[in-house]
Amino acid sequence: MASSVTIRDVARLAKVSVATVSRALNGHDNVTEGVRRRVLAVAHELRYSPHHAARSLSSRRTHTIGVVLPDLHGEFFSELMRGIDLVARECGLHLLVSSYHGHPEEQASALRAMRGRVDGLLVMSPHAGDLDFLSENLAALPAVLINSQPTDTDQIAFGIDNYGGARAMVEHLLAAGHRRIAFVAGPPNNFDAYERLRGYRDALLAADASAEPWVVPGDFGEASGHAAGQALLAAAQRPQAVFAANDMMALGCLFAFSQAGVRVPDEIALAGFDDIPLARYVMPSLTTMRVNIAELGAHAMRVLLDVYAGQDVRARLVPLVPELIVRESSEPKAARGASGRE
Amino acid sequence: MASSVTIRDVARLAKVSVATVSRALNGHDNVTEGVRRRVLAVAHELRYSPHHAARSLSSRRTHTIGVVLPDLHGEFFSELMRGIDLVARECGLHLLVSSYHGHPEEQASALRAMRGRVDGLLVMSPHAGDLDFLSENLAALPAVLINSQPTDTDQIAFGIDNYGGARAMVEHLLAAGHRRIAFVAGPPNNFDAYERLRGYRDALLAADASAEPWVVPGDFGEASGHAAGQALLAAAQRPQAVFAANDMMALGCLFAFSQAGVRVPDEIALAGFDDIPLARYVMPSLTTMRVNIAELGAHAMRVLLDVYAGQDVRARLVPLVPELIVRESSEPKAARGASGRE
DNA sequence: CTGAAAGCGCTTACAG
DNA sequence: CTGAAAGCGCTTACAG
């Protein structure tokens, strides 16, 4: 593969020193306009592009942010990356992405491998108890934790108010007159899932201290929602409303109900969490909590940049509050009729 | 942020030269076992992690693959990244991700910025005509193009057989007895969309040279499918079958049909392309072409690694053939009954 | 098997 | 404003 052109080649052809080339290319102001133009012309002609490793070795900056996620798959990470990427390109930064597929050991090595490659780190670690070695391996890099269980370390963390969102949803279902509200849980050991479950429980008990939470297991996948929906229909006494910990599982429930000929919301009300694009398109459309995931990523990125710049960001770590989106799947009977959908 | 520990610190404490530390850490065999152990112990104790920029500057390898995509958003890219990532971690490689959001100028700069940061490049460039400057900016890096329009340059390219897949689907619909088959197209200027459209046209005309292709515009988004579905219902003579260029648009159509009370497949058969997870869950379940997107990414990555290793890969550039998945939305009347769904 | 030294391609005080 | 030189933290022939 053709030998690359270096700063020395540019210097030679432009008849200046490499130092001057460096200054001209980096936009320093201590270069005569004529010289700068000559250098830029030669650089362009040679298709010169600075060697990144060399530059970051001497400048101690990489212009790259490391993103360490549990996985790269699915709507959530896709949206998160979009938000992060948006801010990154605004700032001319690159993204080094690494996912550890749920293996904490790999997470540690992923973090360590970031040394000398990134200026800062965005880390999502939803698995309970990960954070001990996490802080050990964060090395000396500025880092922001996303949707991760807080610990007593003074790590900077930012996330979604899953707890408050779940409470709001249960309150909505209660207000619609439902009492027997079942919850389809997310994967055990997942912090988001845990917070949503906690919100469900607390809201239920706050309304009626003798209420009995009814929790069906799930794993955030549509198939587990489908199974949960079937299990709920088979119960001796069916729930009046089902609140799934995310939309994919809610859709799984919905299809289980459709297959069984159980009408939503007439016989069972249904609600999810996340507001994925399809939520508004299914029949009936799905009531859910809208989470601006891209904004979650974008905000975390902005906070990280300010941490890097040495600013105090603590005031900006307030969790992102999800928004209740009421659609057909939870409409109280009184409200239904010839009205259109959202 | 705390000064990092370098190879010199390890050398000093282990009482050897930096060269020996380097050899011990990199697993070279010209190091005594005792010395190696001592070095490793000190490195571990100091939490030493090699500085990547320095290493790649001197070794001329980055252990990183650059991935340049039009976008990071949505099921397709998410799956693609998963496949790429899978192979990357098998090989201990990192991924530098960059998306150019449809702006060719940014694509060029993204490509150039990869110099000195990556050992090879995976590039997806579905926009027609992008490839001229693409090859100019690929510099001297090994690269594999994914799902991109081939040019006369001898770039290594690999993709899905969208054309063949679309033909197969139309043939299926024809075999089911449908004649008036409408097509909901993807975005203009998108190579995947163009190939699917071409397959639709050719299959239709191959069966009946006097057939008139019926193409409704779309952009791969569910909303455009919804609009297309409504437009098709409003036609003087409705189509007997609708083939959408991807599943999201097919789902949009499906909901438009449901809202209008038009039964699928009894009144209109429907088919999509991609086999997204939801395709099997909607009612009726959706006939589609299954594309193993993760495998597309994984295979492209493997090819790239072999290109890097200097192997001849031309024999492995055969497009990935999608698989026809027949579900309820296109079942011929005769076949319907008490049978379960897939 | 081990060490001293050169070099990877840049940036940045330091002089002038 | 410009250049010569040191240095960023590694790896790798080259000697021994």
XYZ file of C-alpha atoms (C1' of nucleotides) in Angstrom:
716
model
C 0.000 0.000 0.000
C 1.657 3.152 -1.311
C 3.966 4.932 1.096
C 2.095 7.805 2.659
C 3.159 11.375 2.314
C 4.401 12.955 5.534
C 4.809 16.434 6.842
C 8.426 16.384 5.632
C 7.345 15.917 2.050
C 5.098 18.930 2.346
C 7.878 20.934 4.003
C 10.345 20.107 1.256
C 8.038 21.049 -1.596
C 6.830 24.207 0.124
C 10.435 25.105 0.974
C 9.773 25.657 4.649
C 10.485 23.738 7.848
C 8.223 21.053 9.183
C 7.457 23.312 12.107
C 6.022 25.907 9.774
C 3.969 23.305 7.967
C 2.577 22.146 11.268
C 1.676 25.678 12.255
C 0.123 26.523 8.927
C -1.973 23.378 8.893
C -3.136 23.795 12.444
C -4.237 27.350 11.884
C -1.773 28.992 14.266
C -1.595 32.705 13.631
C 2.162 33.040 13.610
C 2.493 32.231 9.914
C 2.598 34.731 7.061
C -0.440 34.571 4.864
C 1.632 33.866 1.771
C 3.500 31.016 3.422
C 0.284 29.552 4.751
C -1.253 29.541 1.338
C 1.772 27.908 -0.212
C 1.777 25.220 2.432
C -1.926 24.548 2.087
C -1.588 24.342 -1.686
C 1.231 21.826 -1.491
C -0.574 19.807 1.167
C -3.666 19.662 -0.980
C -1.732 18.772 -4.090
C 0.025 15.954 -2.282
C -3.265 14.848 -0.701
C -1.469 15.108 2.574
C -3.341 14.042 5.633
C -1.606 14.193 9.015
C -0.767 10.915 10.662
C -3.068 10.723 13.603
C -0.983 8.570 15.913
C 1.995 10.851 15.540
C -0.063 13.934 16.129
C -1.741 12.641 19.228
C 1.488 11.268 20.621
C 3.089 14.672 20.584
C 0.056 16.834 21.257
C -1.367 14.587 23.974
C -4.790 14.894 22.422
C -6.588 12.327 20.333
C -9.746 14.184 19.298
C -11.490 10.907 19.915
C -14.056 9.896 22.492
C -14.350 6.295 23.595
C -17.823 4.826 23.889
C -18.084 1.623 25.901
C -21.490 -0.025 25.723
C -22.908 -3.365 26.842
C -24.050 -4.050 23.298
C -24.360 -2.397 19.917
C -27.581 -4.031 18.952
C -31.104 -2.704 18.930
C -33.087 0.470 18.819
C -31.796 1.817 22.114
C -28.109 1.731 21.283
C -28.762 2.853 17.774
C -30.513 5.974 19.035
C -27.956 6.547 21.761
C -25.149 6.417 19.224
C -26.996 8.808 16.977
C -27.179 11.398 19.757
C -23.555 10.930 20.716
C -22.427 11.035 17.115
C -24.370 14.235 16.503
C -22.469 16.148 19.153
C -19.206 14.471 18.216
C -19.306 15.702 14.674
C -20.371 19.171 15.733
C -17.125 19.255 17.670
C -15.026 17.485 15.067
C -14.469 14.496 17.304
C -14.223 10.842 16.422
C -15.836 7.934 18.179
C -14.079 4.781 19.208
C -16.773 2.255 19.933
C -16.474 -0.829 22.026
C -19.095 -3.189 23.322
C -18.492 -5.889 25.851
C -21.529 -8.055 25.289
C -22.332 -8.354 28.933
C -18.994 -9.785 29.996
C -17.604 -7.595 32.749
C -14.079 -8.933 32.223
C -14.161 -7.699 28.668
C -15.479 -4.400 29.825
C -12.394 -3.932 31.965
C -10.051 -4.717 29.120
C -12.069 -2.516 26.779
C -11.635 0.344 29.194
C -7.929 -0.228 29.575
C -7.400 -0.477 25.852
C -8.699 3.054 25.542
C -5.523 4.512 26.955
C -3.730 6.696 24.462
C -6.626 6.392 22.048
C -9.214 8.700 23.507
C -9.524 11.974 25.360
C -12.553 10.904 27.323
C -14.974 8.096 27.903
C -18.713 7.535 27.751
C -19.558 4.348 29.586
C -22.801 2.487 29.943
C -22.766 -0.243 32.507
C -26.286 -1.352 33.334
C -25.248 -4.519 35.122
C -25.448 -4.218 38.842
C -22.157 -4.284 40.648
C -19.981 -3.529 37.658
C -18.774 -0.255 38.936
C -16.144 -1.364 41.389
C -13.492 -2.296 38.910
C -14.997 0.181 36.516
C -13.588 3.072 38.472
C -10.347 1.161 38.788
C -10.020 0.862 35.059
C -11.215 4.273 34.106
C -7.585 5.260 34.584
C -7.026 8.960 34.473
C -9.562 9.719 31.774
C -12.516 12.041 32.112
C -15.598 9.864 31.960
C -19.366 10.089 32.092
C -21.501 7.118 33.059
C -24.780 6.638 31.225
C -27.811 4.961 32.798
C -25.647 3.166 35.276
C -26.191 2.336 38.873
C -24.625 5.068 40.979
C -22.051 4.079 43.562
C -20.388 6.014 46.322
C -17.466 6.832 44.071
C -17.799 10.344 42.792
C -18.150 9.249 39.194
C -20.119 11.568 36.982
C -23.294 9.807 35.951
C -26.285 10.760 33.891
C -29.400 8.881 32.891
C -33.096 8.550 32.430
C -35.532 8.851 35.303
C -36.817 5.312 34.873
C -38.232 5.214 38.348
C -40.260 8.390 37.960
C -41.391 7.341 34.505
C -42.694 4.009 35.722
C -44.516 5.698 38.573
C -46.140 8.135 36.186
C -47.359 5.297 34.006
C -48.861 3.363 36.884
C -50.568 6.515 38.099
C -52.038 6.993 34.654
C -53.402 3.431 34.625
C -54.813 3.857 38.118
C -56.469 7.107 37.087
C -58.057 5.267 34.161
C -59.752 3.079 36.735
C -57.602 -0.046 36.614
C -56.688 -1.855 39.808
C -55.217 -5.244 38.908
C -52.153 -3.986 37.027
C -49.571 -6.591 36.030
C -45.958 -5.709 35.217
C -43.784 -7.455 32.664
C -40.269 -7.036 33.992
C -36.996 -6.535 32.140
C -33.885 -8.647 32.584
C -32.796 -9.180 36.170
C -29.556 -7.415 37.000
C -30.298 -4.624 34.549
C -30.402 -1.252 36.252
C -32.970 0.357 33.941
C -35.252 -2.634 34.365
C -34.806 -2.575 38.112
C -35.713 1.091 38.378
C -38.854 0.632 36.308
C -39.914 -2.290 38.445
C -39.290 -0.269 41.577
C -41.389 2.593 40.197
C -44.235 0.203 39.423
C -44.172 -1.299 42.909
C -43.971 2.001 44.748
C -46.745 3.643 42.751
C -49.013 0.673 43.273
C -48.408 0.575 47.010
C -48.647 4.343 47.328
C -52.177 4.182 45.980
C -53.213 1.188 48.043
C -50.938 -0.190 50.719
C -52.626 -3.573 50.497
C -52.184 -3.891 46.715
C -50.280 -6.925 45.529
C -47.719 -6.286 42.814
C -48.009 -8.816 40.007
C -44.723 -9.259 38.194
C -44.133 -11.512 35.186
C -40.540 -12.085 34.058
C -39.223 -10.829 30.732
C -35.944 -9.851 29.095
C -36.786 -6.747 26.992
C -37.196 -8.901 23.849
C -40.482 -9.137 21.933
C -40.589 -12.914 22.333
C -40.523 -12.692 26.111
C -43.365 -10.171 25.956
C -45.342 -12.578 23.808
C -44.817 -15.345 26.357
C -45.702 -13.012 29.213
C -48.905 -12.005 27.446
C -49.934 -15.636 27.058
C -49.115 -16.348 30.690
C -51.250 -13.407 31.827
C -54.215 -14.560 29.762
C -53.956 -17.982 31.335
C -54.240 -16.595 34.870
C -57.307 -17.483 36.900
C -58.206 -13.830 37.115
C -56.836 -11.719 34.282
C -55.239 -8.331 34.914
C -57.182 -5.199 33.981
C -54.049 -3.561 32.688
C -50.569 -4.694 31.696
C -47.550 -2.439 31.970
C -44.527 -3.823 30.153
C -41.072 -2.563 31.105
C -40.410 -1.684 27.479
C -42.275 -1.312 24.196
C -40.901 -4.393 22.502
C -42.364 -6.566 25.228
C -45.605 -4.573 25.138
C -45.866 -5.339 21.420
C -45.230 -8.990 22.171
C -48.130 -8.863 24.645
C -50.299 -7.073 22.121
C -49.812 -9.786 19.523
C -50.476 -12.485 22.111
C -53.710 -10.722 22.989
C -54.698 -10.303 19.321
C -54.062 -13.955 18.627
C -56.248 -14.915 21.567
C -58.958 -12.521 20.408
C -58.668 -10.411 23.546
C -59.430 -6.778 22.704
C -57.181 -3.941 23.830
C -58.040 -1.740 25.645
C -61.647 -2.970 26.073
C -60.709 -6.142 27.893
C -57.172 -5.335 28.926
C -55.370 -2.005 28.857
C -51.724 -2.076 27.774
C -48.746 0.227 28.164
C -45.066 0.150 27.391
C -41.957 2.246 27.915
C -39.568 3.901 25.406
C -41.887 5.058 22.615
C -40.172 3.235 19.790
C -41.284 4.311 16.308
C -43.694 1.425 15.896
C -45.582 2.226 19.078
C -47.809 4.666 17.266
C -48.391 2.430 14.288
C -49.709 -0.727 15.856
C -53.414 -1.330 16.273
C -54.389 -0.162 18.763
C -51.619 2.396 19.099
C -49.548 1.925 22.222
C -49.538 4.087 25.335
C -45.976 4.510 26.508
C -43.365 6.704 28.185
C -41.378 8.626 25.619
C -37.670 8.604 26.274
C -35.473 10.817 24.197
C -32.597 8.398 23.900
C -30.695 10.421 21.340
C -30.876 13.372 23.699
C -29.590 11.159 26.490
C -26.514 10.386 24.409
C -26.081 13.939 23.192
C -26.333 15.401 26.681
C -23.898 12.864 28.115
C -21.458 13.796 25.388
C -21.797 17.511 26.079
C -21.280 16.936 29.771
C -18.168 14.908 29.007
C -16.732 17.689 26.885
C -17.263 20.140 29.707
C -15.672 17.787 32.197
C -12.724 17.636 29.837
C -12.646 21.421 29.757
C -12.465 21.421 33.544
C -15.922 22.817 34.202
C -18.183 21.901 37.078
C -21.040 19.910 35.601
C -22.797 18.616 38.684
C -25.802 20.873 38.194
C -26.418 19.287 34.800
C -26.699 15.708 35.984
C -30.452 15.812 36.589
C -32.028 12.684 35.119
C -33.967 13.021 31.879
C -37.694 12.797 32.636
C -39.691 10.637 30.189
C -42.995 11.906 28.873
C -46.317 10.076 29.183
C -47.814 9.435 25.751
C -51.402 8.281 26.038
C -52.649 6.396 23.000
C -55.474 3.987 22.251
C -54.156 0.993 24.162
C -54.981 2.584 27.516
C -57.842 4.928 26.706
C -60.571 4.762 29.329
C -63.899 3.713 27.808
C -65.464 7.113 28.320
C -62.863 8.788 26.163
C -63.230 6.435 23.246
C -65.359 7.055 20.236
C -64.921 8.565 16.820
C -61.774 10.409 17.831
C -58.663 9.982 15.682
C -55.411 8.580 16.930
C -52.359 10.588 17.739
C -5.659 13.746 35.242
C -2.899 11.742 36.920
C 0.260 11.257 34.870
C 0.161 7.865 33.228
C 2.730 5.201 33.812
C 4.922 4.484 30.807
C 7.052 1.620 29.656
C 10.062 3.305 31.266
C 8.477 3.119 34.688
C 7.933 -0.589 34.213
C 11.495 -1.042 32.957
C 12.956 0.762 35.937
C 11.026 -1.222 38.517
C 11.621 -4.522 36.753
C 15.308 -3.642 36.372
C 15.414 -4.325 32.648
C 15.524 -2.202 29.523
C 12.440 -0.819 27.848
C 13.176 -3.101 24.918
C 12.831 -6.123 27.138
C 9.608 -4.834 28.619
C 8.245 -4.343 25.142
C 9.212 -7.865 24.152
C 7.839 -9.435 27.303
C 4.531 -7.622 27.021
C 4.117 -8.420 23.353
C 4.706 -12.092 23.880
C 7.924 -12.340 21.866
C 9.718 -15.564 22.623
C 13.189 -14.136 23.083
C 12.679 -13.370 26.760
C 13.604 -15.614 29.701
C 10.579 -16.932 31.507
C 11.725 -15.452 34.792
C 12.242 -12.010 33.309
C 8.900 -12.163 31.561
C 7.137 -12.963 34.799
C 8.853 -10.164 36.635
C 7.938 -7.679 33.920
C 4.329 -8.814 33.824
C 4.093 -8.602 37.587
C 5.416 -5.055 37.664
C 3.217 -4.031 34.737
C 0.182 -5.394 36.494
C 1.091 -3.812 39.802
C 1.539 -0.431 38.131
C -1.675 -0.928 36.142
C 0.416 -0.239 33.114
C -1.371 -0.087 29.807
C 0.635 0.685 26.676
C 0.034 4.040 25.059
C -1.727 3.221 21.864
C -0.632 6.163 19.750
C 3.005 5.519 20.536
C 2.678 1.870 19.801
C 0.981 2.321 16.488
C 3.340 5.076 15.444
C 6.330 2.808 15.763
C 4.759 -0.498 14.809
C 2.781 0.916 11.878
C -0.263 -0.985 13.027
C -3.281 0.385 14.804
C -5.308 -2.760 15.489
C -8.281 -0.663 14.560
C -10.677 -0.880 11.649
C -12.482 2.207 10.415
C -16.174 1.889 9.640
C -17.651 4.666 7.514
C -21.420 4.518 7.201
C -24.065 6.840 5.804
C -25.845 6.799 9.138
C -25.757 5.110 12.512
C -29.468 5.028 13.026
C -31.938 2.199 12.641
C -32.207 -1.546 12.572
C -30.028 -2.022 9.515
C -26.940 -0.253 10.819
C -27.440 -1.660 14.233
C -27.362 -5.204 12.850
C -24.499 -4.424 10.515
C -22.443 -3.068 13.380
C -23.229 -6.123 15.435
C -21.818 -8.417 12.755
C -18.733 -6.277 12.235
C -18.167 -5.956 15.947
C -18.453 -9.708 16.419
C -15.557 -10.432 14.091
C -13.588 -7.458 15.373
C -13.573 -8.689 18.913
C -12.752 -12.231 17.841
C -9.618 -10.737 16.328
C -8.914 -8.286 19.123
C -9.549 -5.301 16.889
C -11.131 -1.989 17.689
C -13.681 -0.111 15.653
C -13.495 3.541 14.744
C -16.944 4.532 13.623
C -17.863 7.459 11.481
C -21.093 8.366 9.786
C -21.493 11.120 7.271
C -25.251 11.588 7.361
C -25.628 11.585 3.643
C -23.230 14.442 2.976
C -20.643 13.249 0.487
C -18.244 16.075 1.403
C -18.189 14.816 4.960
C -17.662 11.322 3.752
C -14.474 12.402 2.034
C -13.158 14.107 5.131
C -14.192 11.148 7.268
C -12.179 8.904 5.019
C -9.140 11.139 5.079
C -9.276 11.479 8.834
C -8.797 7.737 9.097
C -5.159 7.969 8.122
C -2.889 6.795 10.884
C -5.886 5.676 12.913
C -6.881 2.464 11.222
C -5.382 -0.518 9.440
C -8.298 -0.915 7.083
C -11.652 0.455 6.122
C -15.202 -0.798 5.784
C -17.183 1.687 3.756
C -20.847 1.826 2.926
C -21.778 4.332 0.302
C -25.262 3.690 -1.011
C -25.580 7.009 -2.770
C -25.115 6.774 -6.461
C -22.029 8.424 -7.822
C -20.186 8.685 -4.549
C -17.444 6.381 -5.564
C -15.335 8.662 -7.706
C -13.782 10.652 -4.945
C -14.261 7.682 -2.680
C -11.435 5.833 -4.340
C -9.437 9.050 -4.314
C -9.790 9.375 -0.582
C -9.369 5.770 0.323
C -5.681 6.611 0.325
C -3.471 3.613 0.626
C -5.657 1.665 3.016
C -7.112 -1.760 2.359
C -10.844 -1.272 2.076
C -14.013 -3.221 1.472
C -17.143 -1.558 0.146
C -20.485 -2.725 1.533
C -23.710 -2.604 -0.473
C -22.332 0.053 -2.722
C -22.711 0.652 -6.389
C -19.782 -0.958 -8.175
C -17.661 1.181 -10.465
C -14.963 0.355 -12.918
C -12.315 0.909 -10.282
C -11.141 -2.382 -8.920
C -12.427 -1.688 -5.438
C -13.354 -4.736 -3.434
C -17.080 -4.681 -2.867
C -19.516 -6.990 -1.174
C -23.233 -6.817 -0.640
C -26.678 -8.279 -0.667
C -28.283 -9.581 -3.832
C -31.103 -7.083 -3.699
C -31.909 -7.544 -7.348
C -32.258 -11.319 -7.110
C -34.191 -11.023 -3.863
C -36.726 -8.654 -5.368
C -37.154 -10.905 -8.384
C -37.751 -13.900 -6.135
C -40.430 -12.025 -4.236
C -42.275 -10.924 -7.363
C -42.118 -14.473 -8.677
C -43.649 -15.670 -5.432
C -46.494 -13.175 -5.716
C -47.074 -14.102 -9.349
C -47.131 -17.777 -8.442
C -49.777 -16.984 -5.831
C -51.952 -15.744 -8.667
C -51.518 -11.988 -8.371
C -51.173 -9.860 -11.472
C -51.560 -6.217 -10.494
C -48.547 -5.954 -8.199
C -47.632 -2.487 -6.956
C -44.185 -1.605 -5.640
C -43.439 0.881 -2.873
C -39.992 2.197 -3.703
C -37.141 3.232 -1.412
C -35.353 6.566 -1.533
C -34.172 7.649 -4.954
C -30.416 7.642 -5.292
C -30.071 4.750 -2.872
C -28.378 1.768 -4.448
C -30.177 -0.918 -2.433
C -33.502 0.667 -3.263
C -32.592 0.934 -6.919
C -31.640 -2.730 -7.176
C -34.869 -3.854 -5.556
C -36.877 -1.697 -7.904
C -34.966 -3.099 -10.872
C -35.664 -6.649 -9.683
C -39.356 -5.889 -9.365
C -39.541 -4.422 -12.866
C -37.591 -7.192 -14.543
C -39.509 -10.008 -12.889
C -42.806 -8.417 -13.800
C -41.835 -7.936 -17.433
C -40.244 -11.356 -17.661
C -43.586 -12.912 -16.789
C -45.600 -10.678 -19.072
C -43.893 -8.288 -21.462
C -46.982 -6.108 -21.573
C -47.263 -5.747 -17.793
C -47.166 -2.205 -16.470
C -44.985 -1.672 -13.426
C -46.769 0.351 -10.765
C -44.367 2.220 -8.552
C -45.298 4.385 -5.577
C -42.580 6.545 -3.995
C -41.294 5.928 -0.470
C -38.190 6.554 1.616
C -37.751 3.358 3.685
C -39.530 4.969 6.674
C -42.768 3.582 8.130
C -44.582 6.867 7.589
C -43.909 6.837 3.860
C -45.233 3.275 3.727
C -48.371 4.413 5.496
C -48.879 7.178 2.954
C -48.173 4.792 0.079
C -50.743 2.345 1.443
C -53.377 5.054 1.568
C -52.515 6.170 -1.941
C -52.853 2.628 -3.243
C -56.262 2.192 -1.650
C -57.423 5.391 -3.288
C -56.547 4.125 -6.768
C -59.382 3.544 -9.217
C -58.417 -0.094 -9.434
C -56.634 -1.406 -6.366
C -53.574 -3.625 -6.665
C -53.920 -7.308 -5.901
C -50.590 -7.350 -4.138
C -48.217 -4.762 -2.736
C -44.488 -5.330 -2.516
C -42.726 -2.746 -0.371
C -38.982 -2.225 -0.808
C -38.473 -2.796 2.909
C -40.374 -4.107 5.922
C -40.844 -0.796 7.677
C -42.774 0.531 4.710
C -44.691 -2.750 4.432
C -45.759 -2.305 8.048
C -46.814 1.242 7.259
C -48.953 -0.165 4.440
C -50.351 -2.820 6.717
C -51.543 -0.276 9.252
C -53.044 1.870 6.511
C -54.935 -1.181 5.279
C -56.072 -2.115 8.802
C -57.320 1.380 9.437
C -59.292 1.300 6.200
C -60.713 -2.111 7.066
C -59.042 -3.739 4.082
C -58.143 -7.323 4.911
C -54.675 -8.757 4.214
C -54.187 -11.048 2.355
C -57.855 -11.614 1.426
C -58.275 -8.311 -0.356
C -54.646 -7.343 -0.889
C -51.525 -9.455 -0.464
C -48.527 -7.730 1.084
C -44.804 -8.366 1.174
C -41.710 -6.607 2.459
C -37.948 -6.979 2.402
C -35.422 -7.403 5.259
C -37.271 -9.608 7.766
C -37.004 -7.269 10.710
C -37.919 -8.840 14.059
C -41.417 -7.425 14.049
C -42.295 -8.926 10.676
C -43.324 -12.186 12.273
C -45.284 -10.564 15.060
C -47.711 -8.354 13.221
C -51.197 -9.541 12.302
C -51.160 -10.958 9.723
C -47.498 -11.898 9.867
C -45.482 -10.421 7.031
C -44.056 -12.230 4.015
C -40.590 -10.896 3.351
C -37.064 -11.562 2.107
C -34.767 -12.430 4.981
C -31.452 -10.641 4.839
C -28.774 -11.620 7.263
C -27.430 -8.153 7.836
C -25.165 -9.138 10.686
C -23.632 -11.762 8.426
C -23.171 -9.118 5.753
C -21.111 -7.064 8.182
C -19.243 -10.049 9.551
C -18.330 -11.346 6.111
C -17.198 -7.924 4.912
C -14.971 -7.697 7.955
C -13.452 -11.119 7.346
C -12.784 -10.246 3.737
C -11.113 -7.030 4.821
C -8.836 -8.889 7.204
C -7.802 -11.214 4.408
C -7.174 -8.307 2.076
C -4.971 -6.873 4.783
C -3.155 -10.185 4.994
C -2.507 -10.000 1.278
C -4.792 -12.827 0.230
C -6.826 -12.982 -2.939
C -10.443 -12.590 -1.905
C -12.189 -12.180 -5.230
C -13.833 -15.590 -5.031
C -15.539 -14.572 -1.806
C -17.291 -11.504 -3.128
C -20.435 -13.338 -4.203
C -23.476 -11.340 -3.052
C -25.421 -12.653 -0.084
C -28.679 -14.165 -1.329
C -31.750 -13.278 0.742
C -34.217 -15.979 1.648
C -37.918 -15.893 0.848
C -39.993 -16.145 4.023
C -43.630 -16.789 3.228
C -46.011 -15.794 6.000
C -49.699 -15.007 6.287
C -49.695 -11.686 4.462
C -49.236 -13.383 1.085
C -50.737 -16.802 1.580
C -52.870 -17.848 -1.401
C -56.475 -18.503 -0.391
C -56.199 -22.223 -0.990
C -53.413 -22.564 1.525
C -55.195 -20.743 4.300
C -57.130 -22.397 7.071
C -56.443 -23.682 10.539
C -52.684 -23.768 9.989
C -50.463 -21.986 12.510
C -48.105 -19.189 11.655
C -44.402 -19.549 11.336
C 18.540 -13.587 25.814
C 19.356 -8.543 26.565
C 20.491 -3.555 25.875
C 21.600 0.897 23.503
C 20.011 3.470 19.867
C 17.442 4.878 15.970
C 13.200 6.042 14.319
C 7.912 6.265 13.668
C 5.492 11.561 12.257
C 4.166 14.917 14.539
C 4.058 19.413 18.043
C 6.015 22.883 20.750
C 8.890 25.537 23.690
C 13.228 27.906 22.686
C 16.044 30.980 20.058
C 16.653 34.282 16.763
C 7.453 35.099 11.576
C 10.604 31.040 11.048
C 13.799 27.117 12.015
C 16.560 23.619 14.621
C 15.913 20.498 18.128
C 13.869 17.965 21.740
C 10.482 14.919 22.925
C 5.871 12.284 22.945
C 5.994 6.421 24.216
C 6.659 2.880 21.893
C 9.063 -1.057 18.555
C 12.716 -3.132 16.162
C 16.821 -4.050 13.666
C 21.588 -4.188 15.239
C 25.214 -5.710 18.256
C 26.875 -8.456 21.693
